Short mmCIF file of C-alpha atoms in Angstrom, two decimals:
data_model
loop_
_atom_site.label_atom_id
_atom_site.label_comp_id
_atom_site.label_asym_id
_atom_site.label_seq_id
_atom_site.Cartn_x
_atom_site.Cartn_y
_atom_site.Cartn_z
CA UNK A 387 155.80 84.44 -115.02
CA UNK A 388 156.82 85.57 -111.36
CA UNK A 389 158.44 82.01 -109.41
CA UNK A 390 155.88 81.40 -107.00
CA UNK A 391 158.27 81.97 -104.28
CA UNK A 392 158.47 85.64 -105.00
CA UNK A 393 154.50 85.65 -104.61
CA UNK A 394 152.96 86.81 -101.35
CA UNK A 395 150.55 84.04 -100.13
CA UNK A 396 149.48 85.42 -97.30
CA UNK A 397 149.16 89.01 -95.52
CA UNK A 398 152.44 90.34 -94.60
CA UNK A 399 153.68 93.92 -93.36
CA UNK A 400 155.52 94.23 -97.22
CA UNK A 401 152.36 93.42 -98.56
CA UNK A 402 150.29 95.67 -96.51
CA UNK A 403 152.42 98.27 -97.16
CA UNK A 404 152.09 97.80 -101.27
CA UNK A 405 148.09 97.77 -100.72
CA UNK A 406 148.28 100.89 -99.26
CA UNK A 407 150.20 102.31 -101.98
CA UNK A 408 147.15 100.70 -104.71
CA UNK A 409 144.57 102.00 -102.50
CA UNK A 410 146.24 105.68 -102.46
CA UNK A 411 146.38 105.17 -106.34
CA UNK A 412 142.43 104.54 -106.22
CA UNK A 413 142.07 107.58 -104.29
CA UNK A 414 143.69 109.73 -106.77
CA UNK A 415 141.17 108.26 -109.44
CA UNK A 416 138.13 109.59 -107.31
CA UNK A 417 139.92 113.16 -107.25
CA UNK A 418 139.29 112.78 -110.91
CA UNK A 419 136.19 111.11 -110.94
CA UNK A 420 133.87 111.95 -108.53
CA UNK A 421 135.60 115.24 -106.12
CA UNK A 422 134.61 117.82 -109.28
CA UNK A 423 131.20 117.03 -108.84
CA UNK A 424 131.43 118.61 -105.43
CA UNK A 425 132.12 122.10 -107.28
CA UNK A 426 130.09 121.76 -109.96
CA UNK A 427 127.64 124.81 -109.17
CA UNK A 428 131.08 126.55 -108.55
CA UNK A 429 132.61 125.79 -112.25
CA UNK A 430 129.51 126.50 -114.06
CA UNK A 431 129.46 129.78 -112.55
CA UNK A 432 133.29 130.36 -113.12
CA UNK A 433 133.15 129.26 -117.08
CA UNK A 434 129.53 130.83 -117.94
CA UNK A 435 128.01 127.64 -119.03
CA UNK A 436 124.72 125.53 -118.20
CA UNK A 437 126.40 122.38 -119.92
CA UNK A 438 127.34 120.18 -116.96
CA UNK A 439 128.45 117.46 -119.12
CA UNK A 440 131.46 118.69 -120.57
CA UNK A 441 132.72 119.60 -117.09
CA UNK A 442 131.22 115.92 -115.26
CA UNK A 443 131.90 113.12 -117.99
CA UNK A 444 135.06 114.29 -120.22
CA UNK A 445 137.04 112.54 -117.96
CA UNK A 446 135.34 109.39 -117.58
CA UNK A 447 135.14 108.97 -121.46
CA UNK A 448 138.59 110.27 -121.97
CA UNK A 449 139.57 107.27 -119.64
CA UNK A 450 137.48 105.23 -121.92
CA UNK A 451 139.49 106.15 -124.64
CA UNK A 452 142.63 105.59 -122.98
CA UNK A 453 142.18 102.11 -121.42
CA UNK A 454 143.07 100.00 -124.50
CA UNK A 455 146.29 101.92 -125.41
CA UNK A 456 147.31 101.96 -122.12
CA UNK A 457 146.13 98.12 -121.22
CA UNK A 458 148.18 97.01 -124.07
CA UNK A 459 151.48 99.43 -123.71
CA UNK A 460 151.57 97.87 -120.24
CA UNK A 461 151.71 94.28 -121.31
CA UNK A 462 154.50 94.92 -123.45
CA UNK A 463 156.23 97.40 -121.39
CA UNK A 464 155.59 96.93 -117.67
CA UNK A 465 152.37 97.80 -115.66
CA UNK A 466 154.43 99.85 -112.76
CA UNK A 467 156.09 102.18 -115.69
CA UNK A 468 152.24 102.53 -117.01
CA UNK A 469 151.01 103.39 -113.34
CA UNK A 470 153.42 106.22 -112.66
CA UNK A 471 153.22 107.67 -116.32
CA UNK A 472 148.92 107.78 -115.59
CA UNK A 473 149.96 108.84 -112.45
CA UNK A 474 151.87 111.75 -114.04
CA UNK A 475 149.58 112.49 -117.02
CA UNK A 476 146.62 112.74 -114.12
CA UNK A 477 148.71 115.41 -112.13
CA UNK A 478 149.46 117.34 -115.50
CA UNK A 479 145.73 117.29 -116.34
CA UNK A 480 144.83 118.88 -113.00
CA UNK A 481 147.20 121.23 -113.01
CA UNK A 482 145.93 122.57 -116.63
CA UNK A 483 142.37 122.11 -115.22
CA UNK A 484 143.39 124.97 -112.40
CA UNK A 485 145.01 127.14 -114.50
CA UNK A 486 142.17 126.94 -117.23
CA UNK A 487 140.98 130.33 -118.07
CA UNK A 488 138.14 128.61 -120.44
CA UNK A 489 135.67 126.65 -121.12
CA UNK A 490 137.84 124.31 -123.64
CA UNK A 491 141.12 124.66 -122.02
CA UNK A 492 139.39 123.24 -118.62
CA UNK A 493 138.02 120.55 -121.10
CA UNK A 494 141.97 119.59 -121.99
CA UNK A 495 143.29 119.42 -118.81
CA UNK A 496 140.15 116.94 -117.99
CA UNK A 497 141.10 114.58 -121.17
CA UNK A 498 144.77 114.49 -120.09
CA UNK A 499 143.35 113.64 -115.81
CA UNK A 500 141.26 111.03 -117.95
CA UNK A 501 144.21 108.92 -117.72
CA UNK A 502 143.94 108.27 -114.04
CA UNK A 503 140.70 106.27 -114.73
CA UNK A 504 143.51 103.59 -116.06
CA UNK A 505 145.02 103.37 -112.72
CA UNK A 506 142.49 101.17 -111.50
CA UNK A 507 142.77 97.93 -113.48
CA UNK A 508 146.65 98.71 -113.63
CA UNK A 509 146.59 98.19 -109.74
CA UNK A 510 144.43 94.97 -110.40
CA UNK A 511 146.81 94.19 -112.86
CA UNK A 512 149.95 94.43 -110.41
CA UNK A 513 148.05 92.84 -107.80
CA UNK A 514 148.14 89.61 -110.22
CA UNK A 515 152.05 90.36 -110.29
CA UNK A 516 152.32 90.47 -106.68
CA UNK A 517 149.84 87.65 -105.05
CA UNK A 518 149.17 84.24 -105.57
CA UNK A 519 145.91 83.33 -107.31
CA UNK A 520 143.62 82.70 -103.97
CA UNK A 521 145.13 85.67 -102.02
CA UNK A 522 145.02 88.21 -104.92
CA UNK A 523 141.53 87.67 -105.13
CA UNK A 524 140.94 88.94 -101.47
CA UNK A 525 143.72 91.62 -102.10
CA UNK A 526 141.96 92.45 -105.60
CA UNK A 527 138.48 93.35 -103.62
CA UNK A 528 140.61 95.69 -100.97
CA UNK A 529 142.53 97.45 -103.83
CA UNK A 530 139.63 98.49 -106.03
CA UNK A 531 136.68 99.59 -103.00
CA UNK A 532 139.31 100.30 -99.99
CA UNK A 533 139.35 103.74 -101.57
CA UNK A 534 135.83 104.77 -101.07
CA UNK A 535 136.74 104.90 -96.94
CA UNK A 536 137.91 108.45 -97.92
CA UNK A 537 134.45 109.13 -99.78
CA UNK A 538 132.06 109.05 -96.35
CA UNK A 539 134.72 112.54 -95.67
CA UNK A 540 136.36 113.63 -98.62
CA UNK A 541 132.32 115.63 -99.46
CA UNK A 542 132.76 117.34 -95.97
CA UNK A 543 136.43 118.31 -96.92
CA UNK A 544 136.20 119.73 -100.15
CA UNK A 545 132.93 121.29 -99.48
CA UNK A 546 134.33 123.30 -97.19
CA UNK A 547 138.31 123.76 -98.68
CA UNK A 548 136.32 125.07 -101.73
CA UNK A 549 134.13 127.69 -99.91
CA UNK A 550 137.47 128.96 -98.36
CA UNK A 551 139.65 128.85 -101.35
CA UNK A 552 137.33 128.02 -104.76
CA UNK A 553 136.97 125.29 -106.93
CA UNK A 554 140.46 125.61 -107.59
CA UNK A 555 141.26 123.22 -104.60
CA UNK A 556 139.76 120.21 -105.70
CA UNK A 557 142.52 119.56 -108.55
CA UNK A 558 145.23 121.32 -106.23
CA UNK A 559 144.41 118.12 -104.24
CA UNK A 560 144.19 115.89 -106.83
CA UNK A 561 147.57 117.18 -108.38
CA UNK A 562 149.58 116.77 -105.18
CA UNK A 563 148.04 113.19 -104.22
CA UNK A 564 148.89 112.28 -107.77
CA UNK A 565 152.52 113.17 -107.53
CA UNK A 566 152.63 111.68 -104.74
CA UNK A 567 150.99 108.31 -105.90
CA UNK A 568 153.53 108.22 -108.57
CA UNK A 569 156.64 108.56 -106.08
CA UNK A 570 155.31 106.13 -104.11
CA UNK A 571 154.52 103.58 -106.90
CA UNK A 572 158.07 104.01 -108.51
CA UNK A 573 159.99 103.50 -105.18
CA UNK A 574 158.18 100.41 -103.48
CA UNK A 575 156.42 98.98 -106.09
CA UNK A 576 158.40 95.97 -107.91
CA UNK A 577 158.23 95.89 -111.71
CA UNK A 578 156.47 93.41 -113.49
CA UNK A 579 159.04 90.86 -114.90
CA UNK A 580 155.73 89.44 -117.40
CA UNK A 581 156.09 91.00 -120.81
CA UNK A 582 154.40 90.45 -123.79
CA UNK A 583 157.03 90.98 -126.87
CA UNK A 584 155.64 92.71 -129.89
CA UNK A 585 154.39 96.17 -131.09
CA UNK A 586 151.49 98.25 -130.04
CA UNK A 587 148.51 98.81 -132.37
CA UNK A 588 148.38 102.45 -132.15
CA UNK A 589 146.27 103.28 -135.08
CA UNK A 590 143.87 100.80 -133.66
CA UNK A 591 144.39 102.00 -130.32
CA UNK A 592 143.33 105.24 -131.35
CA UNK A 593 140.33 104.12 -133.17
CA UNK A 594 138.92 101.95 -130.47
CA UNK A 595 139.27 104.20 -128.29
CA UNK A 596 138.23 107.56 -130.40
CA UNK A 597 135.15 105.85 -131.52
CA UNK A 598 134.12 104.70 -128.06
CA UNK A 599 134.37 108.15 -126.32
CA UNK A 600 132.56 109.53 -129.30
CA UNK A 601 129.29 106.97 -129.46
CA UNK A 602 129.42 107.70 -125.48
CA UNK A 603 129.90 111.32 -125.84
CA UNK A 604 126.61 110.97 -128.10
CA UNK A 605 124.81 109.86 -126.30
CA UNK A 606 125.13 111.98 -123.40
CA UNK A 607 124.97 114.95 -125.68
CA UNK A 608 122.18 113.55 -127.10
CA UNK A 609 120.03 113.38 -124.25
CA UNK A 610 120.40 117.26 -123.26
CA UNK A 611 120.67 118.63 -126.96
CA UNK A 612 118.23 116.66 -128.77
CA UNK A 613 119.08 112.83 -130.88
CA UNK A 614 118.96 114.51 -134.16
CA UNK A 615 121.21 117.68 -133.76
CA UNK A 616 125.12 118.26 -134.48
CA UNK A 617 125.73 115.70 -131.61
CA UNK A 618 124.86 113.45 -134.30
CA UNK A 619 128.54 113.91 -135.94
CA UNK A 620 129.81 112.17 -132.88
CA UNK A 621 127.90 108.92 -133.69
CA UNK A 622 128.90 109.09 -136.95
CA UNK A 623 132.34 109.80 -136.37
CA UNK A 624 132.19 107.00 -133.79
CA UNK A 625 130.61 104.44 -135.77
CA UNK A 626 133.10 105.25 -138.20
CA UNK A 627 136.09 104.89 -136.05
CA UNK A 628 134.82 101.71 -134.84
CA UNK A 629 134.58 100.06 -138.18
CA UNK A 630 137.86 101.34 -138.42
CA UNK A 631 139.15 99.62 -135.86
CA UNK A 632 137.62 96.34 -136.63
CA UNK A 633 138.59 96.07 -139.37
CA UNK A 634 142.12 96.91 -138.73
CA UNK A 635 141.77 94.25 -135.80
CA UNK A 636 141.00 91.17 -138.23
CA UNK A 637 144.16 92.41 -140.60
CA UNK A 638 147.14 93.82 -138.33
CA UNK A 639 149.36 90.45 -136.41
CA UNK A 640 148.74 91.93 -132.92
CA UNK A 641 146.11 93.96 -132.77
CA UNK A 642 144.83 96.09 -129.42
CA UNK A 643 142.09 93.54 -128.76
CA UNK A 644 142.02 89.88 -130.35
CA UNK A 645 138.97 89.76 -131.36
CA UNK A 646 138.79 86.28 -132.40
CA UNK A 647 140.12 85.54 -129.08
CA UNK A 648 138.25 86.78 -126.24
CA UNK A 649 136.12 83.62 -125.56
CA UNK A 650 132.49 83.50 -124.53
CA UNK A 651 133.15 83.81 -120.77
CA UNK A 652 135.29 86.96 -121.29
CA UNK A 653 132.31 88.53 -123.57
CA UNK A 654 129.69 87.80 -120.94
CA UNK A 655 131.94 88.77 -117.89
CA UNK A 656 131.82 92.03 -119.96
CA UNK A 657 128.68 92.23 -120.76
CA UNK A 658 127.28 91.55 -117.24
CA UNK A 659 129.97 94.33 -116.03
CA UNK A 660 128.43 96.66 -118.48
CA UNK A 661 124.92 96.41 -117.23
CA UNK A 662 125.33 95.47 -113.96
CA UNK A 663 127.75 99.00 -113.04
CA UNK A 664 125.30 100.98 -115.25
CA UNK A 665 122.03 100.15 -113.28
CA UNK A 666 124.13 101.20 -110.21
CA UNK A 667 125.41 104.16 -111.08
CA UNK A 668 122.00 105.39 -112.64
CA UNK A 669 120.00 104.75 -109.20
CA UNK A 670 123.14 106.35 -107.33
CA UNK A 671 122.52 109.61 -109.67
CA UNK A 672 118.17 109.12 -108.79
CA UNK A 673 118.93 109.86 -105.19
CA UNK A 674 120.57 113.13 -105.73
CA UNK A 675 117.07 113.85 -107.63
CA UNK A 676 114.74 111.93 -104.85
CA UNK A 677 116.89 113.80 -101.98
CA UNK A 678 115.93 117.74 -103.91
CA UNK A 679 112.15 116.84 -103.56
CA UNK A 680 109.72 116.84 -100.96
CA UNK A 681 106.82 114.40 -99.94
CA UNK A 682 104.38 117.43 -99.64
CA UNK A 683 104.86 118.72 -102.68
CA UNK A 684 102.54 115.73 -103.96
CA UNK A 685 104.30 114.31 -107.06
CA UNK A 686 104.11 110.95 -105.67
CA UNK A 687 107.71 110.71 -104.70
CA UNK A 688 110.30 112.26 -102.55
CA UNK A 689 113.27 111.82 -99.97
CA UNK A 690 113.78 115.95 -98.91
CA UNK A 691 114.83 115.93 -94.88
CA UNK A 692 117.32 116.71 -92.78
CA UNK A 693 120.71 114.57 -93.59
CA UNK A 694 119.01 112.59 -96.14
CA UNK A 695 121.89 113.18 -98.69
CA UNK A 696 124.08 112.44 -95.57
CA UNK A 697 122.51 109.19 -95.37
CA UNK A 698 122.00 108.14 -98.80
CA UNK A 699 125.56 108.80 -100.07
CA UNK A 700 127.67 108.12 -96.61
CA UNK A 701 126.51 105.13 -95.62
CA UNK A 702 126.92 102.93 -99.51
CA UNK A 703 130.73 104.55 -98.98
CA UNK A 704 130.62 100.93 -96.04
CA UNK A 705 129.14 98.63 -98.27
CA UNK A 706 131.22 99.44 -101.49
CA UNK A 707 134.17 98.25 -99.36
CA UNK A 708 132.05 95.52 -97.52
CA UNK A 709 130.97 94.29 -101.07
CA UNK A 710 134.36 94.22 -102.69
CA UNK A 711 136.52 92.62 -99.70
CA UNK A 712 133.70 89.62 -99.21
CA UNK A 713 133.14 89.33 -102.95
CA UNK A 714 136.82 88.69 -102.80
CA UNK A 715 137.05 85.94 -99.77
CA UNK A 716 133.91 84.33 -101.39
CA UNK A 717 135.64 84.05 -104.71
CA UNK A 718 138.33 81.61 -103.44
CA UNK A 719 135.48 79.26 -102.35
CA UNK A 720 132.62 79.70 -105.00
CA UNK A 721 134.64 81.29 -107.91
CA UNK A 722 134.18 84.94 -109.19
CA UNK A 723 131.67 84.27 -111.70
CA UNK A 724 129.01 83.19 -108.53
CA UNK A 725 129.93 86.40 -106.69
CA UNK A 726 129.58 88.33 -109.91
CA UNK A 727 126.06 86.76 -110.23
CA UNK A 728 125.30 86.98 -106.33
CA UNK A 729 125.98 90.81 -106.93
CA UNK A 730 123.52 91.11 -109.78
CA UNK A 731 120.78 89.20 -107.78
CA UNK A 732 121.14 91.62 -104.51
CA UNK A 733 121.16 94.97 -106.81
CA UNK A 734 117.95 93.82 -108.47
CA UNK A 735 116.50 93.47 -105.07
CA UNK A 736 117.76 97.00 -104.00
CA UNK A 737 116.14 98.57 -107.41
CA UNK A 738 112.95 96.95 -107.30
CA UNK A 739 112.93 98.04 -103.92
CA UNK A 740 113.31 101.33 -104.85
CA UNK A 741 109.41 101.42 -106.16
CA UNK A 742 108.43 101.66 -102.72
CA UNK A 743 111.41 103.98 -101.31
CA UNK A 744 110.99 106.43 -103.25
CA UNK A 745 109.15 108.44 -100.50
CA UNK A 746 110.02 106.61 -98.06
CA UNK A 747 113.59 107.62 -96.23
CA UNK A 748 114.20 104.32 -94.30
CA UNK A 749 113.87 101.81 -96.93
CA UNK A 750 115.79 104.31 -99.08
CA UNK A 751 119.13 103.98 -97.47
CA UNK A 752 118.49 100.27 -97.25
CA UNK A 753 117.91 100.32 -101.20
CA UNK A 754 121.27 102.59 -101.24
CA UNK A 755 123.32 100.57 -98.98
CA UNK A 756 122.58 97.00 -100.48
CA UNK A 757 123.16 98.81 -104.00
CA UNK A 758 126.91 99.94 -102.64
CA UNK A 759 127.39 96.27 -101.76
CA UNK A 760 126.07 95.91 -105.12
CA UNK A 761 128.64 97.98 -106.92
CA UNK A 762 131.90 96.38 -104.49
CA UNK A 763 130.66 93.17 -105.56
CA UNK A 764 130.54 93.66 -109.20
CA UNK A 765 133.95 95.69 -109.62
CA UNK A 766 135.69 93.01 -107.80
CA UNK A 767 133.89 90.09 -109.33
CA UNK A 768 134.13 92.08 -112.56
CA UNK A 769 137.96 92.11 -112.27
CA UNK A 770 138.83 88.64 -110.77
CA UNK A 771 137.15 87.24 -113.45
CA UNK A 772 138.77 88.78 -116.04
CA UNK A 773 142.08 87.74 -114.45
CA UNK A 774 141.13 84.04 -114.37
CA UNK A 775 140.06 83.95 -117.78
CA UNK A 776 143.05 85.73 -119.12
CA UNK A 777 147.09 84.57 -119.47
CA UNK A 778 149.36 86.21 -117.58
CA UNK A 779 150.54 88.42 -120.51
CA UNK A 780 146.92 89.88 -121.64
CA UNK A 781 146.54 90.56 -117.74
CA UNK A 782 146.88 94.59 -118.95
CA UNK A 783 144.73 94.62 -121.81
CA UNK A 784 141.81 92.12 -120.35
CA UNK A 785 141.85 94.47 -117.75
CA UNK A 786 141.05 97.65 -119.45
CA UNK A 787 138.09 96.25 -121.20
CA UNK A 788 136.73 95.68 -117.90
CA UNK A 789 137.57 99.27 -116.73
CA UNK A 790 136.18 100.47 -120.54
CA UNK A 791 133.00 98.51 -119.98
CA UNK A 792 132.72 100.14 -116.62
CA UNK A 793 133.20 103.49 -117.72
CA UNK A 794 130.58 103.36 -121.04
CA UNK A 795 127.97 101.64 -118.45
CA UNK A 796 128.17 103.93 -116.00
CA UNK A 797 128.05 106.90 -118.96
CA UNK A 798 125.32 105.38 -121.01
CA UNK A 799 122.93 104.66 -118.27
CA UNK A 800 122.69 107.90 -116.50
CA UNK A 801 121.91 109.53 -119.49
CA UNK A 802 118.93 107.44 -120.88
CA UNK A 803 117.50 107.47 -117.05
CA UNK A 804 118.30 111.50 -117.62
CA UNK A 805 116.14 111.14 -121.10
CA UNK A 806 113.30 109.30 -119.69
CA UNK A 807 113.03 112.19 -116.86
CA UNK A 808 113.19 114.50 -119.22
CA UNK A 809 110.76 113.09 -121.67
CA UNK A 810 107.80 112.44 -118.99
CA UNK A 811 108.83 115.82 -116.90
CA UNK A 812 105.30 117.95 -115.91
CA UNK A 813 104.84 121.46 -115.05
CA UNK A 814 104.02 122.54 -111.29
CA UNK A 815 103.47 125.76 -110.24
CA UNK A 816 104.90 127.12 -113.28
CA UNK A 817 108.06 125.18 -112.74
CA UNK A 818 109.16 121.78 -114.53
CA UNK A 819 109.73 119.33 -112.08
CA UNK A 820 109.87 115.19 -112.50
CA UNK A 821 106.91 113.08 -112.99
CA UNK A 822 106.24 110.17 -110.77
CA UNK A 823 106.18 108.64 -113.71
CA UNK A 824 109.47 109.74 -115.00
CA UNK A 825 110.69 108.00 -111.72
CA UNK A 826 109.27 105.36 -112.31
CA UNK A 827 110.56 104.39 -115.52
CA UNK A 828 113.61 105.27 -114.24
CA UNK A 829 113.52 102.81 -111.82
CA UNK A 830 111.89 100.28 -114.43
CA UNK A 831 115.13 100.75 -116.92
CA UNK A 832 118.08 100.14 -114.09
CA UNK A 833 115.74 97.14 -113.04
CA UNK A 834 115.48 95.66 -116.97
CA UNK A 835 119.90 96.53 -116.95
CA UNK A 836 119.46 94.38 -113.85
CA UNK A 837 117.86 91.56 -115.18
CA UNK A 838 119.79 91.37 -118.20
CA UNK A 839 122.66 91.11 -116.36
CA UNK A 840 121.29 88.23 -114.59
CA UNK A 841 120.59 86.37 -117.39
CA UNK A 842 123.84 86.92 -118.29
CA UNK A 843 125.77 86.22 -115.09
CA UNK A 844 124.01 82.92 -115.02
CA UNK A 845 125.23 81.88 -118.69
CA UNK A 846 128.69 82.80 -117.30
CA UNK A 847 128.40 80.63 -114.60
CA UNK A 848 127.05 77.57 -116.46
CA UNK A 849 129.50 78.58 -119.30
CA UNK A 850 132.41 78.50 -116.68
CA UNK A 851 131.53 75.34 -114.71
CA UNK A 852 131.02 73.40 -118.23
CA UNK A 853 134.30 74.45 -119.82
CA UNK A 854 136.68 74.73 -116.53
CA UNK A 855 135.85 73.58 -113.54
CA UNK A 856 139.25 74.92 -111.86
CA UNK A 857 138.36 78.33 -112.79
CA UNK A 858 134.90 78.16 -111.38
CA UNK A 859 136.05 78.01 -108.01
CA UNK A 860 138.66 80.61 -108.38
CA UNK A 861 141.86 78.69 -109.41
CA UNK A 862 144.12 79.98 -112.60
#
């Protein structure tokens, strides 16, 4: 482990200048993420297809599928050398996504840019490398939210780069910021001097990961082409992979994930992290619905004005950094597995408040912005605790189950709120719109995620303050 010496314990211009490296990383992950979505209507034009899904989500379950390999490699083989090859891998992938003349080739390059969804528990990970415990935890919540400053303008910029120059632009962007990232990682970064001797699972690597992506990629197949249909090889080929890889796990020395060794708090931190991002990231995908509709067209719900999308995606870009830098200060006092509760608690409010602002604009964006804080709070939380719980050699692979956990929540709840609105959809005007009822169940299933996850978070705490009181308030 680092000498404490060589650990920043309080905010200096070297260590402001590292955060702003982590943060740039970050950014690089939403060019992969969430920019494509601003061309969507652009690439399903340009590659003939109606199937959004392969174009929105390969990435987000590629990084699914990546996470564990990459978690582990990093332990044994340094965290910075991880960053900059994800780094790399994510510029590759967008430079095969712009050059894609089809449908499948496009799909590729957005596998390979998959990898970038690692970068974010790497930079947690270095974080641990470069702060002392009650600092990193404040430096932890800048690192993983400070990145969603660029999202209030980044929909105004590519919006308008892509009318001017096609959808192209978006992973022209996200290739150059990439390379960049990586230069900037590899030249004022410091490499981790923690290693974990010992091989890397591969085979169960692959199979964890393979048979994740494939039970998510189910299941939001599933919802558009019907349970029962060829998507169903993908659940079968999942659940296959997974057995696989469990049983590999209980035979191999070192496998990807010790099973027999993750510890009640660790599977509840997860747990809560699984529900908790889900429920959040379904509601955020109910506004872009609630925002298309209008009061007066009398289906008992709608948000349709002027700036209303403005409002109900611009102002949660605040409170994801709010919630992530406070979650982090209040961690040092309370301990990360209150904050991760105290974040569950305030998005239940937000969703059941969403019952009544579903037509009403005002209470809306309240409902939006407390959910943001929502979603800071829980990545954060999510993250610190994971760190506390785990030695300083496992920091790489605790990490990624966090960021997998993340990943199949946010995946596996958009898609059964997309199946409920689908299943309770009505026809108007010879059109099929969504029921008020379809909303409302919507609603009803990110609110039962919620509550789940506060049962949960509330086992974690009791769990954490019975078996280690020094962890509870933040201390590992």
């Amino acid at each position: 482990m680092p000498s404490t010496s060589t650990l920043h314990t309080a905010w200096n211009k070297r260590l402001v200048g590292q955060v702003a490296v982590l943060i740039l990383v970050n950014v690089v992950v939403d060019t992969v993420i969430t920019a494509p979505l601003i061309v969507l209507p652009q690439m399903l034009d340009h590659f003939g297809t109606d199937q959004p899904a392969w174009l929105n989500a390969s990435a987000l379950l590629a990084g699914a599928m990546w996470a564990p390999l990459l978690g582990k490699t990093a332990d044994v083989h340094g965290k910075r050398k991880l960053l900059v090859l994800t780094l790399v891998l994510a510029g590759a992938g967008a430079l095969v996504c712009m050059i894609a003349s089809s449908l499948w080739v496009f799909v590729l390059g957005r596998v390979v840019q998959g990898a970038a969804v690692a970068s974010l528990f790497l930079t947690v990970g270095i974080v641990r490398d470069l702060c002392e415990s009650r600092i990193a935890m404040i430096v932890t919540g800048i690192v993983t939210t400070g990145n969603a400053v660029f999202g209030i303008v980044f929909p105004f910029v590519f919006e308008s780069l892509s009318h001017a120059y096609g959808y192209r632009i978006v992973f022209i962007v996200s290739g150059v910021l990439a390379a960049a990232g990586a230069l900037l990682v590899r030249f004022f970064l410091p490499e981790s001097v923690i290693r974990t001797p010992g091989r890397i699972d591969v085979a169960g690597a692959l199979l964890l990961g393979g048979g994740l992506a494939a039970v998510v990629g189910y299941i939001s197949l599933g919802a558009e082409f019907g349970w029962i249909s060829p998507a169903l090889l993908l659940l079968l080929a999942g659940a296959a992979a997974l057995a696989g890889w469990y049983v590999t796990a209980r035979r191999v020395p070192e496998p990807i994930v010790d099973i027999g060794n993750l510890g009640r708090p660790l599977v509840l931190t997860l747990l809560v992290v699984v529900l908790g991002t889900g429920a959040y990231q379904s509601m955020l995908q109910l506004f872009s619905l609630l925002a298309d509709v209008s009061p007066d067209q009398g289906l008992g719900y709608g948000l349709a004005a002027e700036g209303a999308l403005g409002l109900l995606y611009g102002v949660p870009a605040i409170g994801i950094v709010l919630g992530g830098t406070l979650a982090g200060a209040l961690a040092t006092r309370v301990g990360p597995a209150v904050t991760l509760m105290g974040g569950v608690a305030l998005g239940l409010v937000a969703t059941l408040g969403l019952f009544a602002g579903v037509s009403t604009l005002a209470l809306a964006v309240v409902c939006s912005f407390m959910l943001s804080l929502t979603a800071g709070t829980l990545v954060t939380s999510g993250f610190n605790m994971a760190a506390v719980l785990a030695p300083p050699h496992r920091q790489g692979v605790v990490s990624s189950l966090v960021m997998v956990m993340i990943a199949i929540g946010s995946v596996v709840l958009n898609f059964a709120g997309a199946a409920v609105l689908k299943s309770t959809s009505v026809r108007v005007d010879g059109s099929t719109e969504n029921s008020a009822a379809g909303v409302f169940g919507y609603i009803g299933l990110g609110t039962g995620a919620f509550v789940a996850a506060g049962v949960l978070a509330l086992l974690l705490v009791r769990t954490v303050r019975r078996t280690s009181p020094s962890t509870a308030v933040g201390v590992a």
